[in-house]
Each structure stands twice: as C-alpha cells, then as structure tokens.
CSV table of C-alpha atoms in Angstrom, one decimal:
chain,number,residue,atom,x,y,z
Y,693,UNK,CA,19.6,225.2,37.6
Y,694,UNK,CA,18.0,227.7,35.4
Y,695,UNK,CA,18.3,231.3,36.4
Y,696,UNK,CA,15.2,233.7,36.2
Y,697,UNK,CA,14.5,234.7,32.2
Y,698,UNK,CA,16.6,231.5,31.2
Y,699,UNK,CA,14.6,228.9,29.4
Y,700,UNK,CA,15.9,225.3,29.7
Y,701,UNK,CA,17.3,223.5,26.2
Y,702,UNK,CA,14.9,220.6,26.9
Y,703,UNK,CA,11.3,221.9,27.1
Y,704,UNK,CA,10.2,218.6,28.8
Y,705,UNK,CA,8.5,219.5,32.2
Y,706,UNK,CA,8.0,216.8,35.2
Y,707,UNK,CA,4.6,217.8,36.2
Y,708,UNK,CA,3.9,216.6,39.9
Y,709,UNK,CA,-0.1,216.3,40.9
Y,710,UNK,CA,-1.1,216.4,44.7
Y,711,UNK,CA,-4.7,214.7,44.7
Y,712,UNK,CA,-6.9,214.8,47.5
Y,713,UNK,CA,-10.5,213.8,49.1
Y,714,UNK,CA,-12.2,216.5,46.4
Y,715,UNK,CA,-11.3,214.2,43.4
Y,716,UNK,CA,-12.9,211.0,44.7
Y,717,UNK,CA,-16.0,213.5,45.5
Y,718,UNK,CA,-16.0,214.9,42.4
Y,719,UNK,CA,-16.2,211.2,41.2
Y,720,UNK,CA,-19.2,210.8,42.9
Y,721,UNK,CA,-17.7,208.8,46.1
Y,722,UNK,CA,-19.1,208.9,49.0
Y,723,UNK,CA,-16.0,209.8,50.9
Y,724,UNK,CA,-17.2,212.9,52.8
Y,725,UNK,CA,-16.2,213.6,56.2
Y,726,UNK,CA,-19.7,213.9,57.7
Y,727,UNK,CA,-20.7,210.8,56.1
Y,728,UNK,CA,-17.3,209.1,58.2
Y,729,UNK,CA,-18.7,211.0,61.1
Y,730,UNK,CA,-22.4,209.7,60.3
Y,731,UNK,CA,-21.0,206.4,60.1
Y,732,UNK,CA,-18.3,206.1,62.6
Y,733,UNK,CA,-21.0,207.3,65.5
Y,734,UNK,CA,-23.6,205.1,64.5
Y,735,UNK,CA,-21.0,202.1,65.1
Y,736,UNK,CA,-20.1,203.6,68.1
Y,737,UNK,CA,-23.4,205.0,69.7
Y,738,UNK,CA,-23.9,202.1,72.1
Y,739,UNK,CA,-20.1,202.5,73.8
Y,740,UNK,CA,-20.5,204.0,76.9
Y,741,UNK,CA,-16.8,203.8,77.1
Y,742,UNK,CA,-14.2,206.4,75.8
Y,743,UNK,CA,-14.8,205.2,72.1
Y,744,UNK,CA,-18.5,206.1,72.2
Y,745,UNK,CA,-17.7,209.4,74.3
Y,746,UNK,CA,-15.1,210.5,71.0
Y,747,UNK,CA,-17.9,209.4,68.8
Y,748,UNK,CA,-20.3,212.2,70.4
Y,749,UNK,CA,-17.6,214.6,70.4
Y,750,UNK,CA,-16.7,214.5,66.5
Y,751,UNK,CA,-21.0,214.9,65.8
Y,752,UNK,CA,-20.6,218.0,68.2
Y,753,UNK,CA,-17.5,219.5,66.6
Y,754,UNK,CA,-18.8,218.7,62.9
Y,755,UNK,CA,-15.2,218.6,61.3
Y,756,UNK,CA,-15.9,220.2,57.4
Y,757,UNK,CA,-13.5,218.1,56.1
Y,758,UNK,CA,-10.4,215.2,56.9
Y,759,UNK,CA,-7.9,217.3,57.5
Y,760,UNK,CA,-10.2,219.4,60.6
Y,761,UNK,CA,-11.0,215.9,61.2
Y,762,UNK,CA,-7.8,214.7,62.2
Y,763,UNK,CA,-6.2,217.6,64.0
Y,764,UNK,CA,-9.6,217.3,66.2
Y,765,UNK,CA,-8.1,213.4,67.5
Y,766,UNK,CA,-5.5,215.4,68.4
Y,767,UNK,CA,-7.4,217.7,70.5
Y,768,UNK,CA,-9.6,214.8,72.1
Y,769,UNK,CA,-6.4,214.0,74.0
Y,770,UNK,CA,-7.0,217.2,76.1
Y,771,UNK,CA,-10.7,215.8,77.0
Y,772,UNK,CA,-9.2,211.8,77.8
Y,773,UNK,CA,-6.7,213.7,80.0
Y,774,UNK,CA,-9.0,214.9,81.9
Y,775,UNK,CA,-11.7,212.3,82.0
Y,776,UNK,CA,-10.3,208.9,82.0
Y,777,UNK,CA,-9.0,207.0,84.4
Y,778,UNK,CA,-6.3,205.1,82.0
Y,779,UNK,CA,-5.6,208.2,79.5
Y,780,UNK,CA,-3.2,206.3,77.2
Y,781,UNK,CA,-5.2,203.3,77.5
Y,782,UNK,CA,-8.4,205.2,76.1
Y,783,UNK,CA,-6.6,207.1,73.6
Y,784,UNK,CA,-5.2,203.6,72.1
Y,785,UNK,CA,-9.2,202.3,72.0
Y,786,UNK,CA,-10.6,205.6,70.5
Y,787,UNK,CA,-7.3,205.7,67.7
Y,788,UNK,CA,-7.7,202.0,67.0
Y,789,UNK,CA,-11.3,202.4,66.6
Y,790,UNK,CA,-11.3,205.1,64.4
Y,791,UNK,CA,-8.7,203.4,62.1
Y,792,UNK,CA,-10.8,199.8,61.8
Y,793,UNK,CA,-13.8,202.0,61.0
Y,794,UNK,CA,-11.7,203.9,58.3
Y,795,UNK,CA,-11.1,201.0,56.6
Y,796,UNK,CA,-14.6,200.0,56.7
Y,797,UNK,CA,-16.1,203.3,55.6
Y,798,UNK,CA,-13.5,203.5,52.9
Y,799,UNK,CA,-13.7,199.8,51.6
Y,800,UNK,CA,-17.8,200.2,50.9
Y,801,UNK,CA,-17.4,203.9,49.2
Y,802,UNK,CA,-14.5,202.0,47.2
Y,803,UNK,CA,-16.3,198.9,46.1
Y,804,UNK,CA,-18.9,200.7,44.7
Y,805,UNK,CA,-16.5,202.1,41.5
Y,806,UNK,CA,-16.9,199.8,38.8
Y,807,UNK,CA,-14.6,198.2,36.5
Y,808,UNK,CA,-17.0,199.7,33.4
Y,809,UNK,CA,-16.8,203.7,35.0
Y,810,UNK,CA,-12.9,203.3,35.1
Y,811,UNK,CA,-12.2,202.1,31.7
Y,812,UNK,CA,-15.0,205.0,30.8
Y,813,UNK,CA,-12.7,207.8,32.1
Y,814,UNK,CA,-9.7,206.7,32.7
Y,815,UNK,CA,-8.8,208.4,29.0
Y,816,UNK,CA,-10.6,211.5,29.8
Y,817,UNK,CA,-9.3,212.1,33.4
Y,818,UNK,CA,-5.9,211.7,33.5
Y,819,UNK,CA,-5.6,212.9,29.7
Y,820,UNK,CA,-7.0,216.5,31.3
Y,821,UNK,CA,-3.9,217.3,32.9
Y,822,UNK,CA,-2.4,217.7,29.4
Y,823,UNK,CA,-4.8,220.8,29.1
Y,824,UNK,CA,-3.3,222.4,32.2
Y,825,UNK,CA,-0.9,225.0,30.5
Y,826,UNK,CA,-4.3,226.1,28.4
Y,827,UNK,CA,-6.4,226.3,31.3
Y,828,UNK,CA,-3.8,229.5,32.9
Y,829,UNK,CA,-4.9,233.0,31.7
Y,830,UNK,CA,-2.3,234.8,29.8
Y,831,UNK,CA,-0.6,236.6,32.1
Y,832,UNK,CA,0.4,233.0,34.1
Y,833,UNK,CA,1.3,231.7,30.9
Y,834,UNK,CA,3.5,234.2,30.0
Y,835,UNK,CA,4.9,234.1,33.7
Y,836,UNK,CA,6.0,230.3,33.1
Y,837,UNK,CA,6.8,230.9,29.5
Y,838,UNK,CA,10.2,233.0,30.2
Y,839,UNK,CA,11.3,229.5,32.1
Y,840,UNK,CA,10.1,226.8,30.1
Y,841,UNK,CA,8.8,227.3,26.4
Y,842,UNK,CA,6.1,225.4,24.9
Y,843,UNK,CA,5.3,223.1,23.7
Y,844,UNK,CA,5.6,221.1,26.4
Y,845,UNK,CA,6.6,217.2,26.8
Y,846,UNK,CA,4.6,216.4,30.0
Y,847,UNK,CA,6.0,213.6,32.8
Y,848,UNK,CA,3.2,213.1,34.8
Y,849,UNK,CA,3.6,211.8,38.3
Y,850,UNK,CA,0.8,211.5,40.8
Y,851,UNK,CA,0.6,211.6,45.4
Y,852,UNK,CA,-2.5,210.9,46.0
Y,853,UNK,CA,-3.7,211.5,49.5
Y,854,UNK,CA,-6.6,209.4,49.5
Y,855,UNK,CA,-7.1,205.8,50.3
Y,856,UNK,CA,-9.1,204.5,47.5
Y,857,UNK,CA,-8.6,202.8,44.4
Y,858,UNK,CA,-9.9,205.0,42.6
Y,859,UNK,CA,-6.9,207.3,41.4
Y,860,UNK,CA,-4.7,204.1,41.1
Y,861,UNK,CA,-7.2,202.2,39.1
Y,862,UNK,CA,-7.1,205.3,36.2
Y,863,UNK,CA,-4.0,205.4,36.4
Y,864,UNK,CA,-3.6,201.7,35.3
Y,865,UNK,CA,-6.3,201.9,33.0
Y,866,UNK,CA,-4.7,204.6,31.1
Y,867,UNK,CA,-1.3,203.6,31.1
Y,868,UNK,CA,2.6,205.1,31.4
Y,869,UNK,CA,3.2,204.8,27.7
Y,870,UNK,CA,3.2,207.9,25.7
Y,871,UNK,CA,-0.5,209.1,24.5
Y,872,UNK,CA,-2.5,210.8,22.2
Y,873,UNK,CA,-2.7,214.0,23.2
Y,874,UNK,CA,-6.2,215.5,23.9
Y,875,UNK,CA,-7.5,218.1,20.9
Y,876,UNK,CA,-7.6,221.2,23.2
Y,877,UNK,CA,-3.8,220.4,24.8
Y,878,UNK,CA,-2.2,222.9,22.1
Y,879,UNK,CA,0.6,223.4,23.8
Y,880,UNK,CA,1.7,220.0,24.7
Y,881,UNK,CA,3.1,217.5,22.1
Y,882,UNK,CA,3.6,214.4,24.2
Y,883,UNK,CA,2.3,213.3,27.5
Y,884,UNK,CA,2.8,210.0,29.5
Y,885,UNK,CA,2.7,209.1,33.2
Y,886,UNK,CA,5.5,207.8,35.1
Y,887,UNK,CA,4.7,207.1,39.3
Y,888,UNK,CA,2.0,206.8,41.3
Y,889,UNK,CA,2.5,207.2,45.5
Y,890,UNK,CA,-0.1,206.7,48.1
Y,891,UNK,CA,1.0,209.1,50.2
Y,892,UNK,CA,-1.2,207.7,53.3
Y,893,UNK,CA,-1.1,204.2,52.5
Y,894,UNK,CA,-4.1,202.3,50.7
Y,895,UNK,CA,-7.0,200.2,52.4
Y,896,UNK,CA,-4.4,197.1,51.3
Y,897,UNK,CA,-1.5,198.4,53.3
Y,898,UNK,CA,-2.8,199.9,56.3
Y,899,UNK,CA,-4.4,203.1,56.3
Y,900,UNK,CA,-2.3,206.4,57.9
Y,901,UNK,CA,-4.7,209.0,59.6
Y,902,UNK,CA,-3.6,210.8,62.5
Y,903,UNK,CA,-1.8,214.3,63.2
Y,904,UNK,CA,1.2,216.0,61.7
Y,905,UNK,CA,3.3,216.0,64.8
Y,906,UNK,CA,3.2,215.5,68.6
Y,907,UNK,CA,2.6,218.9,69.1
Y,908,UNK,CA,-0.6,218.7,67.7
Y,909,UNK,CA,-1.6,216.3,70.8
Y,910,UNK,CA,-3.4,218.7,73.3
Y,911,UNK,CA,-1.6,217.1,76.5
Y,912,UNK,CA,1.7,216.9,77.3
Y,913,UNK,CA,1.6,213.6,78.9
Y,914,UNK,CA,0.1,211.9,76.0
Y,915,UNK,CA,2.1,213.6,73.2
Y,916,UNK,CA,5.3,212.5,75.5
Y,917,UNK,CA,4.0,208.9,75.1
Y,918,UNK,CA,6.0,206.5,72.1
Y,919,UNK,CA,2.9,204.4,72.2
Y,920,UNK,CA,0.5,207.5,71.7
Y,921,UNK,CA,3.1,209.0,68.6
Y,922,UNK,CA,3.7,205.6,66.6
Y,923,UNK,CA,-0.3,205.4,66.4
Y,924,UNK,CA,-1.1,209.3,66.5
Y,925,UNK,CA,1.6,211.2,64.1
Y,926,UNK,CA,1.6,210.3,60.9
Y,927,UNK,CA,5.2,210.2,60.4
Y,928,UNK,CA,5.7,208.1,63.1
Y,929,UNK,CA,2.9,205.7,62.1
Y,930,UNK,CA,4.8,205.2,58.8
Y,931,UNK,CA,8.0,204.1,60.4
Y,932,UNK,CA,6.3,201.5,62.7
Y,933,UNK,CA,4.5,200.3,59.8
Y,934,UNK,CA,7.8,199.9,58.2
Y,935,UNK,CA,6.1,202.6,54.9
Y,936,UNK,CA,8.1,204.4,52.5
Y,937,UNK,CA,5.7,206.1,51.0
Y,938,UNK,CA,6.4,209.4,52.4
Y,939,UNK,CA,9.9,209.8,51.0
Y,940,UNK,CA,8.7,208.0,48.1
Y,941,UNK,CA,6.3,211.0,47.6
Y,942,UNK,CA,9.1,213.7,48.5
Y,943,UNK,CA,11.4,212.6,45.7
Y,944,UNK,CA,8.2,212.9,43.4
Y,945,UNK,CA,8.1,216.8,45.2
Y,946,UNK,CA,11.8,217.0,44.9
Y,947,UNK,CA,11.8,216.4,41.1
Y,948,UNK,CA,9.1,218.5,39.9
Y,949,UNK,CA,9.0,221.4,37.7
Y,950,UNK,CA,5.4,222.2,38.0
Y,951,UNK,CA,3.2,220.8,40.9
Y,952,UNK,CA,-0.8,221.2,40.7
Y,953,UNK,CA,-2.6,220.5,43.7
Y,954,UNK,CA,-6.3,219.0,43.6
Y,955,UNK,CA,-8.9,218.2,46.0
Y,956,UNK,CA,-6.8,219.1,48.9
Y,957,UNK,CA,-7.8,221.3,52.1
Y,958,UNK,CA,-4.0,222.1,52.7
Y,959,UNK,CA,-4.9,221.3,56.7
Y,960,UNK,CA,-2.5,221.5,59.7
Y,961,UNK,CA,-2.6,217.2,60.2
Y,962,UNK,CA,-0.7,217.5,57.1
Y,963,UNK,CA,1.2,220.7,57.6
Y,964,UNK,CA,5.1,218.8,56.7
Y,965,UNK,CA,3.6,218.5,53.3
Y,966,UNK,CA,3.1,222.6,52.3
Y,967,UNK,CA,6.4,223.0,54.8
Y,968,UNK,CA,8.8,221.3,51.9
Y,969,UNK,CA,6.6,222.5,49.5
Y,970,UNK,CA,7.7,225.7,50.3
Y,971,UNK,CA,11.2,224.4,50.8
Y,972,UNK,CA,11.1,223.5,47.1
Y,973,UNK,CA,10.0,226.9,45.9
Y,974,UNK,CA,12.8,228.6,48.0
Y,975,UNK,CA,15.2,226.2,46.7
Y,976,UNK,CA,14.0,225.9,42.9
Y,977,UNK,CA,13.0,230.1,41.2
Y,978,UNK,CA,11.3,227.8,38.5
Y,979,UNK,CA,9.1,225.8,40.1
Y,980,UNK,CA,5.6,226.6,40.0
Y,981,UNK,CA,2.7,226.2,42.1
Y,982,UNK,CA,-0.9,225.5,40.8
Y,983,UNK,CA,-3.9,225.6,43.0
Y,984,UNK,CA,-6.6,223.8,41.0
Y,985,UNK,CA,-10.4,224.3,41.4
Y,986,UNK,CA,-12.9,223.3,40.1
Y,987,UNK,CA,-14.7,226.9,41.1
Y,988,UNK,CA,-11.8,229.2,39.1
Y,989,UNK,CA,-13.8,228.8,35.5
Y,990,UNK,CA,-17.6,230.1,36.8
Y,991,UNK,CA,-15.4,232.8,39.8
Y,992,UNK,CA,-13.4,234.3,36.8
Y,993,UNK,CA,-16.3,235.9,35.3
Y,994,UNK,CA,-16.9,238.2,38.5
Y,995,UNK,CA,-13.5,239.6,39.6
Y,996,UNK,CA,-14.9,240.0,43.0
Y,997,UNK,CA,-15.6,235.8,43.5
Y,998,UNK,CA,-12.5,235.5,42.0
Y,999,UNK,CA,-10.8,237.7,44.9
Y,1000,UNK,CA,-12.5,235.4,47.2
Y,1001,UNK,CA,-12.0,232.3,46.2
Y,1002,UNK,CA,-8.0,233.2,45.4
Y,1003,UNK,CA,-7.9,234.5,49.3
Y,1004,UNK,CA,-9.7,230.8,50.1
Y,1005,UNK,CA,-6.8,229.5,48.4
Y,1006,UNK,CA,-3.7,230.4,50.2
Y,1007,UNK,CA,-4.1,234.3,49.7
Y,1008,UNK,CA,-2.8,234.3,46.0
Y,1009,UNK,CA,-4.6,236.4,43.7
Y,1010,UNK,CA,-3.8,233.6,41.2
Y,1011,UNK,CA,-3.8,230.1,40.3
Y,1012,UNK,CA,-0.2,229.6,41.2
Y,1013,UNK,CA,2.5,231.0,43.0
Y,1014,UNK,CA,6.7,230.8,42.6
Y,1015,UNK,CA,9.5,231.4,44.2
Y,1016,UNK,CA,11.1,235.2,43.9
C-alpha cells in the first residue's frame, strides 16, 4: 500500500460512486419522501387498525427525507408497544404494509422514465464522472495529486441505494467498454464502467427498507423479536431474503481508491454504511472521500454559504475528506 507522498506506478484509479434518492430527483422522479407519505396515507386513511394509525403518525412526524423515514418505523414500535393489544402482530401489518406500498409507489415513479430519456443521457450522465478530478479546486487536487498523478484511467463502479431502474438502465445504455472521453475531462485519458450493486434490492427482487440495527427499535420486547428483526433491520432482511447484495457492495467499498457519494442523506437506518466507510479511510491513507453536491458550484462564490453547506455535509470544510 502506498505510503503518504508516494504516488502509485499505475495511475489507474477505481473510482467507487454511492448514489442515492437525490439522483432519481434530480432526474425529475417523483421519488420524494412526502410524496411516499402523501401516497402511503391516502391508501391507508380508511384503516382504523394499526396500519392506518402508522399512516397518521408518518403525516404528523413529516420525515424530510428516506433515511428520517425509516429510523421513524423504528420509533413507531415504542407507540404499538404501548397501544396494541398484539404488538408484534401490528408491527408485522404496519412493516408489511409499508413494503407492498413501496413497491407500488416506486413501480409508478419508475414506469414513467422512458426508453427515449435514457438513451438521451445515458452518454452525458455517467460520462460526467470523468470530469470529477476537474470539478476539485486546486488545493484538493493537489491533495490527491502527491498519491495518484494524472492523468487518470478511471474504473467506474456504481451502489446505488435506490430502487429504481433508473441508474441501472444508464448504466446499460452506456456500456462497460472503454469511452470517449468527455472534452472538459482533461485529466482523464480513459474511462469505462465495471459493476453495478443495488445495495437495497430493486422493485424485481424485493425491496429492503427498514432500520440499521435492532437497536434502533424503540422497545425492547420488539427489537428482542427474530420475527420483528428479519423484517425490520436491514441486514437481517437481506439474509432472510437469501441477498448478497450488501457484501457485494462492500467489496465495491473495499476496492476503491476514490469514493464520491451522491444524493445521499448519510442517515442513521443506514449508519453500517458510513461505519466501514470510515473503516476504509483508517485502513487505506489514500483513499479519498468526495461529498458531491449539486449546491458546491453557486455556494463557492460566497465563502460564507460555502461554510454552511460544508458543515451540512459531515462538518468538512471541503468536498472530500482522507484518512491522516
């Protein structure tokens, strides 16, 4: 492993890309989390049951986005605990419940990306990520430069946290062959992708929402429960679905040089996934970390939004972060 100030011989770099919920926004999906809450209550309103009372909670609570979402399933335990006569009973309805209207929710917002817009971007979008290098200000450049000197030979691999299509679809579209590289990527001189992971399954193999852990579960008798973890925890969901998508998407962690991170709130459901991504940093001095926003560009101009916005994003008063 390369020591700090040592530049590798080969200046090809795996790039790793964790994609979340703001790219199929940004696409124009509607994939929000109030519109999930809109929907998921207005299927629910009638249900004067448990289901119908966790459909009033989640309009109460207003979750801003999926990862608040699903820590607050965990925190409905605390309220079936305490209201219901058959606790793990109700929390099975209300968990089953939310998944089959997940897949519905999911399945319109998905059919509604044509054919036509992916073979439109495909190019454009995943041929961006050969600009990232440019995109750094000088300083970060120079920071990665005494590791790995350009110009680079990108491996692009993508964990997408999102259930769509969408992601996988450009990513066939455009192909793992080597590409032309765009005009403003001046300091790559090759770029292909390699693997795709659905970290959380897809709408074709079961869905995975839930919490990062039991301890998540706000009651002790619930959290205690296998039947409550194999359909709560998201680990443990994975195993009884028989999944190996999650070390699937470690070995694309493991294997990285550089990971950028998209679209993602960097919640507490999915709090393993920024625990080994800090595992990686301690274990690797040159891997690097890049927060990617679509807000950096205007921010940058004022150094005070740009204080902001780099204290929104994991307190770093730069795009990325490494290991010391």
């Amino acid at each position: 492993m390369p020591q700090i100030g040592e530049r590798p011989v080969s200046t090809t770099l795996n790039l790793t890309v964790f994609i979340g919920n703001g790219f199929d926004l940004s696409a124009g999906m509607k994939t929000g989390t109030a519109e999930f809450m809109d929907f998921f209550a207005n299927k629910h309103e009638s249900n004067e049951g448990p289901v119908g009372r966790l459909a009033k909670k989640i309009l109460e609570d207003g979750p801003q986005n999926w990862a608040d979402f699903e820590k607050k399933l965990g925190e409905y335990a605390q309220v079936i605990e305490k209201t219901e006569k058959d606790p793990v009973g109700a929390a099975l309805d209300c968990k089953g419940a939310v998944d089959e209207a997940l897949i519905d929710f999911i399945d319109k917002a998905d059919s509604e990306v044509t054919d036509e817009f992916v073979k439109a971007n495909a190019k454009s979008v995943i041929g961006s990520l050969a600009c990232w290098f440019g995109a750094l200000q000088p300083r970060e450049q120079g920071t990665i430069e005494r590791h790995y000197s350009s110009p680079y030979s990108l491996v692009v691999d993508f964990v997408t946290f999102n259930y769509t299509s969408l992601l996988p679809r450009l990513y066939a579209e455009f192909g793992s062959e080597g590409q032309t590289i765009p005009d403003d990527a001046k300091f790559v001189y090759a770029f292909k992708t390699r693997q795709l992971v659905q970290i959380h399954s897809s709408l074709s193999r079961d869905p995975v929402c839930g919490v990062n852990d039991t301890s998540q579960i706000a009651s002790n008798d619930l959290a205690s429960n296998s039947d409550i973890a194999n359909t709560y925890v998201k680990s443990e969901i994975q195993k009884l679905l028989g999944s190996k998508d999650d070390s699937d998407a470690a070995s694309l962690l493991a294997r990285a040089d550089v990971l950028i991170i998209f679209g993602l709130s960097l919640g507490e459901s999915d709090a393993q996934w920024w625990a080994a991504v800090v595992e990686q940093l301690k274990k690797n001095a040159s891997l690097f970390v890049i927060i990617a926003s679509i807000d950096v560009p205007t921010s940058r101009r004022i150094p005070t939004a740009y204080l902001r916005l780099s204290k929104k994003n994991q307190r770093t008063s730069s795009p990325f972060w490494r290991s010391k």
